[in-house]
Amino acid sequence: MMTVKPKTAALALAFALSTASSFANQGLGTDFSAQTAPVQGSGPSARFITDSRKATWPDAVVNYYYNPSNQPAGISTDTVLGLIQAAGRKWENVCKVRFNYLGTQSADPDVEASFGTIDRLSVIGWMPLTGDKAGFDGYVSWWFQGNPPSLVDADMVLNTSAGERLASDPKALGALITHEMGHMLAIRHSDVQQSVMFASPYNSYSFQNTLRGDDAAACASLYGPSTFADANRIFNWAEQSFSQFVAPTGVNSLDLSGYHYRFFSQTNSYMAVKDNTLLFLPTGGAVTPLGNVDQILPAAAAAGF
Ligand SMILES: [Zn+2]
């Protein structure tokens, strides 16, 4: 496996490999993720890239399985599943798609299959990557057919050879999975440097814990924005930019009694939205209205969220 330092990795892996379809209305997409390295954002200058045919999942639901074979020692199936479900929730927070876990599965992620031989089971699992893929941490292939095109299968491989490093840092693994789940939606690598789906070079895993405005726009272009997309974009901005008030990053949004909210365990505080008003709630302190979501969103958007 690859042991290069992050900056070297960024140079060595500053590309995205993709395989174009050779059929009019069916085909395959592939994207890889490598060990990530920090990169200086330069501000939105371009745009997300979806599959050119804008293939989508029927009923906006990604039904998927997990195969724990080859899972690295030192991390449990429950932990990996928790990371997968949390990553799925990040996408669900900003667009009207749903990741639906169907259970464990013994079928391998058949990322190398041709269209005629796919099993139509979307499987997330582990395999040792070798050869020209040895340096990658993850890898997704997806298949679609019909007109308009529907996705029929998407598989994610996590690299067992990098498993020891990933297993020792669940947050990094969760960030990797967040990026890869974007590919399971047939979102390609973005031209926007301040994007989880940017990959030239890859952003750091710390960065990839929180979706950006460009990621939200990519998913919304396929499925429409989620009910609380604007509030979640503000939450995303807050957790990356105001860590003295809300930490850690990568927290999931929940719903209770009309509140859509995140609880931040490190700062022991909440951010919530109710009736389009954004609220900040330090535990034990007073609820502080921060303003109207519509009035605050432009600042989040300007910051890249
Ligand atoms: Zn990628």
PDB file of C-alpha atoms and ligand atoms in Angstrom:
ATOM      1  CA  MET A   1       0.000   0.000   0.000  1.00  0.00           C
ATOM      2  CA  MET A   2       0.923   3.598  -0.332  1.00  0.00           C
ATOM      3  CA  THR A   3       2.866   5.282   2.428  1.00  0.00           C
ATOM      4  CA  VAL A   4       3.560   8.621   0.781  1.00  0.00           C
ATOM      5  CA  LYS A   5       3.247  11.809   2.759  1.00  0.00           C
ATOM      6  CA  PRO A   6       0.044  13.784   2.258  1.00  0.00           C
ATOM      7  CA  LYS A   7       1.534  16.504   0.065  1.00  0.00           C
ATOM      8  CA  THR A   8       3.208  13.964  -2.184  1.00  0.00           C
ATOM      9  CA  ALA A   9      -0.038  12.055  -2.361  1.00  0.00           C
ATOM     10  CA  ALA A  10      -1.817  15.169  -3.488  1.00  0.00           C
ATOM     11  CA  LEU A  11       0.564  15.572  -6.403  1.00  0.00           C
ATOM     12  CA  ALA A  12       0.708  11.910  -7.272  1.00  0.00           C
ATOM     13  CA  LEU A  13      -3.020  11.449  -7.198  1.00  0.00           C
ATOM     14  CA  ALA A  14      -4.265  14.766  -8.463  1.00  0.00           C
ATOM     15  CA  PHE A  15      -6.534  13.247 -11.032  1.00  0.00           C
ATOM     16  CA  ALA A  16      -9.855  11.515 -11.299  1.00  0.00           C
ATOM     17  CA  LEU A  17     -10.243   8.475 -13.433  1.00  0.00           C
ATOM     18  CA  SER A  18     -13.593   7.965 -15.050  1.00  0.00           C
ATOM     19  CA  THR A  19     -14.899   5.439 -17.523  1.00  0.00           C
ATOM     20  CA  ALA A  20     -17.431   6.717 -19.999  1.00  0.00           C
ATOM     21  CA  SER A  21     -20.371   4.711 -21.159  1.00  0.00           C
ATOM     22  CA  SER A  22     -20.193   3.066 -24.554  1.00  0.00           C
ATOM     23  CA  PHE A  23     -23.947   2.647 -24.753  1.00  0.00           C
ATOM     24  CA  ALA A  24     -26.509   5.257 -25.607  1.00  0.00           C
ATOM     25  CA  ASN A  25     -28.668   4.845 -22.541  1.00  0.00           C
ATOM     26  CA  GLN A  26     -26.867   2.519 -20.237  1.00  0.00           C
ATOM     27  CA  GLY A  27     -23.470   2.626 -18.790  1.00  0.00           C
ATOM     28  CA  LEU A  28     -20.984   2.754 -16.008  1.00  0.00           C
ATOM     29  CA  GLY A  29     -19.253   5.464 -14.075  1.00  0.00           C
ATOM     30  CA  THR A  30     -16.223   5.050 -11.860  1.00  0.00           C
ATOM     31  CA  ASP A  31     -14.488   7.403  -9.492  1.00  0.00           C
ATOM     32  CA  PHE A  32     -11.671   6.886  -7.059  1.00  0.00           C
ATOM     33  CA  SER A  33     -10.648   8.471  -3.806  1.00  0.00           C
ATOM     34  CA  ALA A  34      -7.114   8.639  -2.610  1.00  0.00           C
ATOM     35  CA  GLN A  35      -5.426   9.380   0.641  1.00  0.00           C
ATOM     36  CA  THR A  36      -6.256  12.989   1.088  1.00  0.00           C
ATOM     37  CA  ALA A  37      -4.121  16.027   1.647  1.00  0.00           C
ATOM     38  CA  PRO A  38      -4.910  19.536   2.812  1.00  0.00           C
ATOM     39  CA  VAL A  39      -5.592  22.041   0.100  1.00  0.00           C
ATOM     40  CA  GLN A  40      -6.124  25.786   0.252  1.00  0.00           C
ATOM     41  CA  GLY A  41      -9.582  26.682  -0.931  1.00  0.00           C
ATOM     42  CA  SER A  42      -9.730  29.455  -3.503  1.00  0.00           C
ATOM     43  CA  GLY A  43     -13.437  30.161  -3.489  1.00  0.00           C
ATOM     44  CA  PRO A  44     -16.190  28.912  -5.748  1.00  0.00           C
ATOM     45  CA  SER A  45     -15.195  29.463  -9.363  1.00  0.00           C
ATOM     46  CA  ALA A  46     -16.819  26.564 -11.156  1.00  0.00           C
ATOM     47  CA  ARG A  47     -19.483  24.011 -10.488  1.00  0.00           C
ATOM     48  CA  PHE A  48     -20.321  20.502  -9.448  1.00  0.00           C
ATOM     49  CA  ILE A  49     -20.389  17.758 -12.085  1.00  0.00           C
ATOM     50  CA  THR A  50     -23.082  15.117 -12.179  1.00  0.00           C
ATOM     51  CA  ASP A  51     -23.171  12.155 -14.480  1.00  0.00           C
ATOM     52  CA  SER A  52     -23.782  13.669 -17.912  1.00  0.00           C
ATOM     53  CA  ARG A  53     -27.103  11.868 -18.293  1.00  0.00           C
ATOM     54  CA  LYS A  54     -28.275  12.949 -14.834  1.00  0.00           C
ATOM     55  CA  ALA A  55     -29.154   9.402 -13.881  1.00  0.00           C
ATOM     56  CA  THR A  56     -31.118   9.183 -10.637  1.00  0.00           C
ATOM     57  CA  TRP A  57     -32.303   6.457  -8.277  1.00  0.00           C
ATOM     58  CA  PRO A  58     -35.925   5.328  -8.645  1.00  0.00           C
ATOM     59  CA  ASP A  59     -38.085   7.035  -5.994  1.00  0.00           C
ATOM     60  CA  ALA A  60     -34.902   8.856  -4.864  1.00  0.00           C
ATOM     61  CA  VAL A  61     -33.950   5.899  -2.654  1.00  0.00           C
ATOM     62  CA  VAL A  62     -30.537   4.224  -2.609  1.00  0.00           C
ATOM     63  CA  ASN A  63     -31.120   0.713  -1.290  1.00  0.00           C
ATOM     64  CA  TYR A  64     -27.765  -0.654  -0.167  1.00  0.00           C
ATOM     65  CA  TYR A  65     -26.084  -3.502   1.713  1.00  0.00           C
ATOM     66  CA  TYR A  66     -22.885  -3.799   3.718  1.00  0.00           C
ATOM     67  CA  ASN A  67     -20.434  -6.677   3.339  1.00  0.00           C
ATOM     68  CA  PRO A  68     -18.110  -6.919   6.366  1.00  0.00           C
ATOM     69  CA  SER A  69     -15.747  -9.437   4.698  1.00  0.00           C
ATOM     70  CA  ASN A  70     -12.158  -8.158   4.712  1.00  0.00           C
ATOM     71  CA  GLN A  71     -13.138  -5.469   7.216  1.00  0.00           C
ATOM     72  CA  PRO A  72      -9.945  -4.335   8.953  1.00  0.00           C
ATOM     73  CA  ALA A  73      -9.217  -5.557  12.444  1.00  0.00           C
ATOM     74  CA  GLY A  74      -9.708  -2.851  15.018  1.00  0.00           C
ATOM     75  CA  ILE A  75     -13.037  -1.573  13.771  1.00  0.00           C
ATOM     76  CA  SER A  76     -16.424  -3.196  14.269  1.00  0.00           C
ATOM     77  CA  THR A  77     -19.242  -3.730  11.810  1.00  0.00           C
ATOM     78  CA  ASP A  78     -21.447  -1.550  14.002  1.00  0.00           C
ATOM     79  CA  THR A  79     -18.932   1.281  13.872  1.00  0.00           C
ATOM     80  CA  VAL A  80     -18.604   1.100  10.085  1.00  0.00           C
ATOM     81  CA  LEU A  81     -22.378   0.926   9.683  1.00  0.00           C
ATOM     82  CA  GLY A  82     -22.748   3.926  11.958  1.00  0.00           C
ATOM     83  CA  LEU A  83     -20.302   5.871   9.791  1.00  0.00           C
ATOM     84  CA  ILE A  84     -22.120   4.852   6.600  1.00  0.00           C
ATOM     85  CA  GLN A  85     -25.493   5.841   7.997  1.00  0.00           C
ATOM     86  CA  ALA A  86     -24.138   9.154   9.305  1.00  0.00           C
ATOM     87  CA  ALA A  87     -22.601   9.911   5.898  1.00  0.00           C
ATOM     88  CA  GLY A  88     -25.896   9.116   4.202  1.00  0.00           C
ATOM     89  CA  ARG A  89     -27.673  11.477   6.563  1.00  0.00           C
ATOM     90  CA  LYS A  90     -25.362  14.313   5.538  1.00  0.00           C
ATOM     91  CA  TRP A  91     -26.601  13.980   1.964  1.00  0.00           C
ATOM     92  CA  GLU A  92     -30.210  13.531   3.111  1.00  0.00           C
ATOM     93  CA  ASN A  93     -29.883  16.748   5.123  1.00  0.00           C
ATOM     94  CA  VAL A  94     -29.327  18.828   2.011  1.00  0.00           C
ATOM     95  CA  CYS A  95     -31.299  17.058  -0.725  1.00  0.00           C
ATOM     96  CA  LYS A  96     -34.357  14.897  -1.120  1.00  0.00           C
ATOM     97  CA  VAL A  97     -32.604  11.539  -1.450  1.00  0.00           C
ATOM     98  CA  ARG A  98     -32.648   8.633   0.990  1.00  0.00           C
ATOM     99  CA  PHE A  99     -30.036   5.971   1.728  1.00  0.00           C
ATOM    100  CA  ASN A 100     -31.868   2.844   2.875  1.00  0.00           C
ATOM    101  CA  TYR A 101     -29.804   0.138   4.568  1.00  0.00           C
ATOM    102  CA  LEU A 102     -31.038  -3.370   3.735  1.00  0.00           C
ATOM    103  CA  GLY A 103     -28.646  -5.426   5.886  1.00  0.00           C
ATOM    104  CA  THR A 104     -25.399  -7.307   5.520  1.00  0.00           C
ATOM    105  CA  GLN A 105     -24.661  -9.100   2.292  1.00  0.00           C
ATOM    106  CA  SER A 106     -22.154 -11.754   1.266  1.00  0.00           C
ATOM    107  CA  ALA A 107     -21.937 -10.549  -2.339  1.00  0.00           C
ATOM    108  CA  ASP A 108     -18.796  -8.546  -3.030  1.00  0.00           C
ATOM    109  CA  PRO A 109     -19.044  -4.984  -4.289  1.00  0.00           C
ATOM    110  CA  ASP A 110     -18.790  -5.827  -7.997  1.00  0.00           C
ATOM    111  CA  VAL A 111     -17.062  -2.610  -8.995  1.00  0.00           C
ATOM    112  CA  GLU A 112     -15.277  -4.295 -11.905  1.00  0.00           C
ATOM    113  CA  ALA A 113     -18.398  -5.826 -13.465  1.00  0.00           C
ATOM    114  CA  SER A 114     -19.534  -5.005 -16.982  1.00  0.00           C
ATOM    115  CA  PHE A 115     -23.101  -3.879 -17.412  1.00  0.00           C
ATOM    116  CA  GLY A 116     -24.234  -7.323 -18.466  1.00  0.00           C
ATOM    117  CA  THR A 117     -22.903  -9.029 -15.353  1.00  0.00           C
ATOM    118  CA  ILE A 118     -23.842  -6.665 -12.511  1.00  0.00           C
ATOM    119  CA  ASP A 119     -25.805  -8.212  -9.649  1.00  0.00           C
ATOM    120  CA  ARG A 120     -27.978  -5.118  -9.124  1.00  0.00           C
ATOM    121  CA  LEU A 121     -27.158  -5.222  -5.428  1.00  0.00           C
ATOM    122  CA  SER A 122     -25.604  -1.995  -4.219  1.00  0.00           C
ATOM    123  CA  VAL A 123     -22.932  -3.185  -1.816  1.00  0.00           C
ATOM    124  CA  ILE A 124     -20.459  -1.266   0.335  1.00  0.00           C
ATOM    125  CA  GLY A 125     -17.535  -3.443   1.336  1.00  0.00           C
ATOM    126  CA  TRP A 126     -13.808  -3.967   1.714  1.00  0.00           C
ATOM    127  CA  MET A 127     -11.274  -5.409  -0.701  1.00  0.00           C
ATOM    128  CA  PRO A 128      -7.500  -5.035  -0.971  1.00  0.00           C
ATOM    129  CA  LEU A 129      -6.828  -2.715  -3.899  1.00  0.00           C
ATOM    130  CA  THR A 130      -3.771  -3.524  -5.977  1.00  0.00           C
ATOM    131  CA  GLY A 131      -1.953  -2.341  -9.083  1.00  0.00           C
ATOM    132  CA  ASP A 132      -2.875   1.122 -10.301  1.00  0.00           C
ATOM    133  CA  LYS A 133      -5.572   1.295  -7.620  1.00  0.00           C
ATOM    134  CA  ALA A 134      -3.271   0.436  -4.702  1.00  0.00           C
ATOM    135  CA  GLY A 135      -2.944   4.099  -3.681  1.00  0.00           C
ATOM    136  CA  PHE A 136      -6.662   4.698  -3.394  1.00  0.00           C
ATOM    137  CA  ASP A 137      -8.664   4.507  -0.180  1.00  0.00           C
ATOM    138  CA  GLY A 138     -12.002   4.060  -1.892  1.00  0.00           C
ATOM    139  CA  TYR A 139     -13.606   3.462  -5.232  1.00  0.00           C
ATOM    140  CA  VAL A 140     -17.172   3.537  -6.528  1.00  0.00           C
ATOM    141  CA  SER A 141     -18.782   2.280  -9.728  1.00  0.00           C
ATOM    142  CA  TRP A 142     -22.359   2.927 -10.728  1.00  0.00           C
ATOM    143  CA  TRP A 143     -24.583   1.668 -13.528  1.00  0.00           C
ATOM    144  CA  PHE A 144     -27.678   3.103 -15.125  1.00  0.00           C
ATOM    145  CA  GLN A 145     -30.092   2.287 -17.909  1.00  0.00           C
ATOM    146  CA  GLY A 146     -33.231   3.584 -19.586  1.00  0.00           C
ATOM    147  CA  ASN A 147     -34.402   6.903 -20.858  1.00  0.00           C
ATOM    148  CA  PRO A 148     -34.558   8.923 -18.736  1.00  0.00           C
ATOM    149  CA  PRO A 149     -31.724   6.982 -17.131  1.00  0.00           C
ATOM    150  CA  SER A 150     -32.255   5.263 -13.791  1.00  0.00           C
ATOM    151  CA  LEU A 151     -29.442   4.018 -11.597  1.00  0.00           C
ATOM    152  CA  VAL A 152     -29.650   0.257 -11.146  1.00  0.00           C
ATOM    153  CA  ASP A 153     -26.539  -0.511  -9.104  1.00  0.00           C
ATOM    154  CA  ALA A 154     -23.749   1.328  -7.276  1.00  0.00           C
ATOM    155  CA  ASP A 155     -20.953  -0.351  -5.355  1.00  0.00           C
ATOM    156  CA  MET A 156     -18.311   1.048  -3.029  1.00  0.00           C
ATOM    157  CA  VAL A 157     -14.995  -0.596  -2.266  1.00  0.00           C
ATOM    158  CA  LEU A 158     -12.971   0.498   0.726  1.00  0.00           C
ATOM    159  CA  ASN A 159      -9.311  -0.464   0.533  1.00  0.00           C
ATOM    160  CA  THR A 160      -8.464  -3.150   3.097  1.00  0.00           C
ATOM    161  CA  SER A 161      -4.794  -2.395   2.475  1.00  0.00           C
ATOM    162  CA  ALA A 162      -5.370   1.088   3.886  1.00  0.00           C
ATOM    163  CA  GLY A 163      -7.684  -0.359   6.497  1.00  0.00           C
ATOM    164  CA  GLU A 164      -5.361  -0.127   9.464  1.00  0.00           C
ATOM    165  CA  ARG A 165      -4.953   3.615   8.943  1.00  0.00           C
ATOM    166  CA  LEU A 166      -8.664   4.129   8.284  1.00  0.00           C
ATOM    167  CA  ALA A 167      -9.777   1.930  11.176  1.00  0.00           C
ATOM    168  CA  SER A 168      -7.580   3.902  13.557  1.00  0.00           C
ATOM    169  CA  ASP A 169      -9.336   7.127  12.568  1.00  0.00           C
ATOM    170  CA  PRO A 170     -13.097   6.572  12.253  1.00  0.00           C
ATOM    171  CA  LYS A 171     -13.655  10.245  11.522  1.00  0.00           C
ATOM    172  CA  ALA A 172     -11.392  10.005   8.480  1.00  0.00           C
ATOM    173  CA  LEU A 173     -13.164   6.837   7.386  1.00  0.00           C
ATOM    174  CA  GLY A 174     -16.515   8.586   7.767  1.00  0.00           C
ATOM    175  CA  ALA A 175     -15.271  11.482   5.662  1.00  0.00           C
ATOM    176  CA  LEU A 176     -14.045   9.122   2.949  1.00  0.00           C
ATOM    177  CA  ILE A 177     -17.427   7.385   2.954  1.00  0.00           C
ATOM    178  CA  THR A 178     -19.196  10.758   2.710  1.00  0.00           C
ATOM    179  CA  HIS A 179     -17.257  11.528  -0.485  1.00  0.00           C
ATOM    180  CA  GLU A 180     -17.864   8.032  -1.885  1.00  0.00           C
ATOM    181  CA  MET A 181     -21.586   8.167  -1.154  1.00  0.00           C
ATOM    182  CA  GLY A 182     -21.672  11.264  -3.340  1.00  0.00           C
ATOM    183  CA  HIS A 183     -20.428   9.003  -6.143  1.00  0.00           C
ATOM    184  CA  MET A 184     -23.174   6.491  -5.320  1.00  0.00           C
ATOM    185  CA  LEU A 185     -25.527   9.330  -6.291  1.00  0.00           C
ATOM    186  CA  ALA A 186     -23.602   9.502  -9.602  1.00  0.00           C
ATOM    187  CA  ILE A 187     -22.078  12.842  -8.619  1.00  0.00           C
ATOM    188  CA  ARG A 188     -18.635  13.171 -10.191  1.00  0.00           C
ATOM    189  CA  HIS A 189     -15.635  15.156  -9.015  1.00  0.00           C
ATOM    190  CA  SER A 190     -16.467  18.832  -8.771  1.00  0.00           C
ATOM    191  CA  ASP A 191     -14.500  21.685 -10.297  1.00  0.00           C
ATOM    192  CA  VAL A 192     -15.155  23.656  -7.114  1.00  0.00           C
ATOM    193  CA  GLN A 193     -12.154  23.418  -4.836  1.00  0.00           C
ATOM    194  CA  GLN A 194     -14.295  24.113  -1.745  1.00  0.00           C
ATOM    195  CA  SER A 195     -16.317  20.968  -2.224  1.00  0.00           C
ATOM    196  CA  VAL A 196     -16.292  17.520  -0.670  1.00  0.00           C
ATOM    197  CA  MET A 197     -16.512  16.165  -4.217  1.00  0.00           C
ATOM    198  CA  PHE A 198     -13.428  18.108  -5.381  1.00  0.00           C
ATOM    199  CA  ALA A 199     -10.525  15.765  -6.048  1.00  0.00           C
ATOM    200  CA  SER A 200      -7.738  17.561  -7.837  1.00  0.00           C
ATOM    201  CA  PRO A 201      -6.065  17.298  -5.381  1.00  0.00           C
ATOM    202  CA  TYR A 202      -8.362  15.748  -2.813  1.00  0.00           C
ATOM    203  CA  ASN A 203      -9.426  17.801   0.165  1.00  0.00           C
ATOM    204  CA  SER A 204      -8.427  16.606   3.625  1.00  0.00           C
ATOM    205  CA  TYR A 205     -10.624  14.176   5.492  1.00  0.00           C
ATOM    206  CA  SER A 206     -11.213  16.864   8.110  1.00  0.00           C
ATOM    207  CA  PHE A 207     -12.617  19.058   5.344  1.00  0.00           C
ATOM    208  CA  GLN A 208     -14.679  16.216   3.920  1.00  0.00           C
ATOM    209  CA  ASN A 209     -16.601  15.765   7.165  1.00  0.00           C
ATOM    210  CA  THR A 210     -18.970  18.585   6.244  1.00  0.00           C
ATOM    211  CA  LEU A 211     -20.758  19.012   2.924  1.00  0.00           C
ATOM    212  CA  ARG A 212     -20.346  22.349   1.141  1.00  0.00           C
ATOM    213  CA  GLY A 213     -22.838  24.425  -0.821  1.00  0.00           C
ATOM    214  CA  ASP A 214     -21.550  22.984  -4.084  1.00  0.00           C
ATOM    215  CA  ASP A 215     -22.177  19.434  -2.837  1.00  0.00           C
ATOM    216  CA  ALA A 216     -25.683  20.405  -1.738  1.00  0.00           C
ATOM    217  CA  ALA A 217     -26.297  22.001  -5.147  1.00  0.00           C
ATOM    218  CA  ALA A 218     -25.072  18.882  -6.946  1.00  0.00           C
ATOM    219  CA  CYS A 219     -27.463  16.639  -5.062  1.00  0.00           C
ATOM    220  CA  ALA A 220     -30.321  19.139  -5.260  1.00  0.00           C
ATOM    221  CA  SER A 221     -29.861  19.343  -9.044  1.00  0.00           C
ATOM    222  CA  LEU A 222     -30.774  15.649  -9.150  1.00  0.00           C
ATOM    223  CA  TYR A 223     -33.329  15.299  -6.342  1.00  0.00           C
ATOM    224  CA  GLY A 224     -34.310  18.792  -5.249  1.00  0.00           C
ATOM    225  CA  PRO A 225     -33.401  20.352  -1.892  1.00  0.00           C
ATOM    226  CA  SER A 226     -34.455  18.674   1.340  1.00  0.00           C
ATOM    227  CA  THR A 227     -37.083  20.295   3.559  1.00  0.00           C
ATOM    228  CA  PHE A 228     -34.397  21.728   5.862  1.00  0.00           C
ATOM    229  CA  ALA A 229     -31.637  22.166   3.270  1.00  0.00           C
ATOM    230  CA  ASP A 230     -31.118  25.861   4.035  1.00  0.00           C
ATOM    231  CA  ALA A 231     -30.909  25.286   7.793  1.00  0.00           C
ATOM    232  CA  ASN A 232     -28.465  22.419   7.272  1.00  0.00           C
ATOM    233  CA  ARG A 233     -26.263  24.557   5.062  1.00  0.00           C
ATOM    234  CA  ILE A 234     -26.134  27.083   7.929  1.00  0.00           C
ATOM    235  CA  PHE A 235     -25.395  24.294  10.448  1.00  0.00           C
ATOM    236  CA  ASN A 236     -22.615  23.074   8.122  1.00  0.00           C
ATOM    237  CA  TRP A 237     -21.162  26.573   7.965  1.00  0.00           C
ATOM    238  CA  ALA A 238     -21.340  26.935  11.745  1.00  0.00           C
ATOM    239  CA  GLU A 239     -19.657  23.642  12.581  1.00  0.00           C
ATOM    240  CA  GLN A 240     -16.734  24.379  10.258  1.00  0.00           C
ATOM    241  CA  SER A 241     -16.387  28.089  11.046  1.00  0.00           C
ATOM    242  CA  PHE A 242     -17.481  28.651  14.652  1.00  0.00           C
ATOM    243  CA  SER A 243     -15.980  25.758  16.547  1.00  0.00           C
ATOM    244  CA  GLN A 244     -15.880  27.784  19.779  1.00  0.00           C
ATOM    245  CA  PHE A 245     -19.683  27.537  19.815  1.00  0.00           C
ATOM    246  CA  VAL A 246     -20.419  24.293  17.957  1.00  0.00           C
ATOM    247  CA  ALA A 247     -18.050  21.318  17.817  1.00  0.00           C
ATOM    248  CA  PRO A 248     -17.230  18.704  16.623  1.00  0.00           C
ATOM    249  CA  THR A 249     -17.825  18.695  12.878  1.00  0.00           C
ATOM    250  CA  GLY A 250     -19.775  16.012  11.060  1.00  0.00           C
ATOM    251  CA  VAL A 251     -22.755  15.990  13.424  1.00  0.00           C
ATOM    252  CA  ASN A 252     -26.076  14.673  12.182  1.00  0.00           C
ATOM    253  CA  SER A 253     -29.312  16.615  12.210  1.00  0.00           C
ATOM    254  CA  LEU A 254     -32.280  15.244  14.152  1.00  0.00           C
ATOM    255  CA  ASP A 255     -35.946  16.121  14.519  1.00  0.00           C
ATOM    256  CA  LEU A 256     -37.966  16.545  17.711  1.00  0.00           C
ATOM    257  CA  SER A 257     -41.207  18.400  18.409  1.00  0.00           C
ATOM    258  CA  GLY A 258     -40.978  20.582  15.342  1.00  0.00           C
ATOM    259  CA  TYR A 259     -37.313  21.390  15.878  1.00  0.00           C
ATOM    260  CA  HIS A 260     -34.714  20.363  13.302  1.00  0.00           C
ATOM    261  CA  TYR A 261     -31.452  20.450  15.224  1.00  0.00           C
ATOM    262  CA  ARG A 262     -27.912  19.282  15.824  1.00  0.00           C
ATOM    263  CA  PHE A 263     -26.427  18.559  19.236  1.00  0.00           C
ATOM    264  CA  PHE A 264     -22.721  19.331  19.500  1.00  0.00           C
ATOM    265  CA  SER A 265     -21.188  17.182  22.208  1.00  0.00           C
ATOM    266  CA  GLN A 266     -17.828  18.951  22.576  1.00  0.00           C
ATOM    267  CA  THR A 267     -19.338  22.389  23.120  1.00  0.00           C
ATOM    268  CA  ASN A 268     -22.439  20.936  24.791  1.00  0.00           C
ATOM    269  CA  SER A 269     -24.664  23.135  22.655  1.00  0.00           C
ATOM    270  CA  TYR A 270     -27.443  22.928  20.103  1.00  0.00           C
ATOM    271  CA  MET A 271     -28.249  24.654  16.850  1.00  0.00           C
ATOM    272  CA  ALA A 272     -31.863  24.357  15.803  1.00  0.00           C
ATOM    273  CA  VAL A 273     -34.407  25.724  13.410  1.00  0.00           C
ATOM    274  CA  LYS A 274     -38.093  26.113  14.092  1.00  0.00           C
ATOM    275  CA  ASP A 275     -40.621  28.131  12.086  1.00  0.00           C
ATOM    276  CA  ASN A 276     -37.758  29.329   9.883  1.00  0.00           C
ATOM    277  CA  THR A 277     -35.946  30.895  12.863  1.00  0.00           C
ATOM    278  CA  LEU A 278     -32.415  29.809  13.669  1.00  0.00           C
ATOM    279  CA  LEU A 279     -31.731  29.163  17.353  1.00  0.00           C
ATOM    280  CA  PHE A 280     -28.593  28.620  19.410  1.00  0.00           C
ATOM    281  CA  LEU A 281     -28.957  26.771  22.712  1.00  0.00           C
ATOM    282  CA  PRO A 282     -25.966  26.425  25.012  1.00  0.00           C
ATOM    283  CA  THR A 283     -26.784  23.684  27.497  1.00  0.00           C
ATOM    284  CA  GLY A 284     -27.910  25.312  30.703  1.00  0.00           C
ATOM    285  CA  GLY A 285     -28.104  28.708  29.023  1.00  0.00           C
ATOM    286  CA  ALA A 286     -30.845  30.685  27.374  1.00  0.00           C
ATOM    287  CA  VAL A 287     -32.195  29.993  23.909  1.00  0.00           C
ATOM    288  CA  THR A 288     -30.811  32.652  21.603  1.00  0.00           C
ATOM    289  CA  PRO A 289     -32.628  33.419  18.342  1.00  0.00           C
ATOM    290  CA  LEU A 290     -30.003  34.131  15.679  1.00  0.00           C
ATOM    291  CA  GLY A 291     -32.409  35.357  13.010  1.00  0.00           C
ATOM    292  CA  ASN A 292     -34.382  34.204  10.043  1.00  0.00           C
ATOM    293  CA  VAL A 293     -32.931  31.317   8.004  1.00  0.00           C
ATOM    294  CA  ASP A 294     -33.471  33.236   4.755  1.00  0.00           C
ATOM    295  CA  GLN A 295     -31.547  36.213   6.125  1.00  0.00           C
ATOM    296  CA  ILE A 296     -28.600  34.130   7.353  1.00  0.00           C
ATOM    297  CA  LEU A 297     -28.267  31.762   4.390  1.00  0.00           C
ATOM    298  CA  PRO A 298     -26.487  34.286   2.101  1.00  0.00           C
ATOM    299  CA  ALA A 299     -23.614  34.525   4.594  1.00  0.00           C
ATOM    300  CA  ALA A 300     -23.320  30.729   4.705  1.00  0.00           C
ATOM    301  CA  ALA A 301     -23.434  30.583   0.914  1.00  0.00           C
ATOM    302  CA  ALA A 302     -20.768  33.282   0.614  1.00  0.00           C
ATOM    303  CA  ALA A 303     -18.541  31.224   2.914  1.00  0.00           C
ATOM    304  CA  GLY A 304     -18.928  28.234   0.593  1.00  0.00           C
ATOM    305  CA  PHE A 305     -21.712  26.332   2.375  1.00  0.00           C
TER     306      PHE A 305
HETATM  307 ZN    ZN B   1     -13.980  10.629  -5.727  1.00  0.00          ZN
END
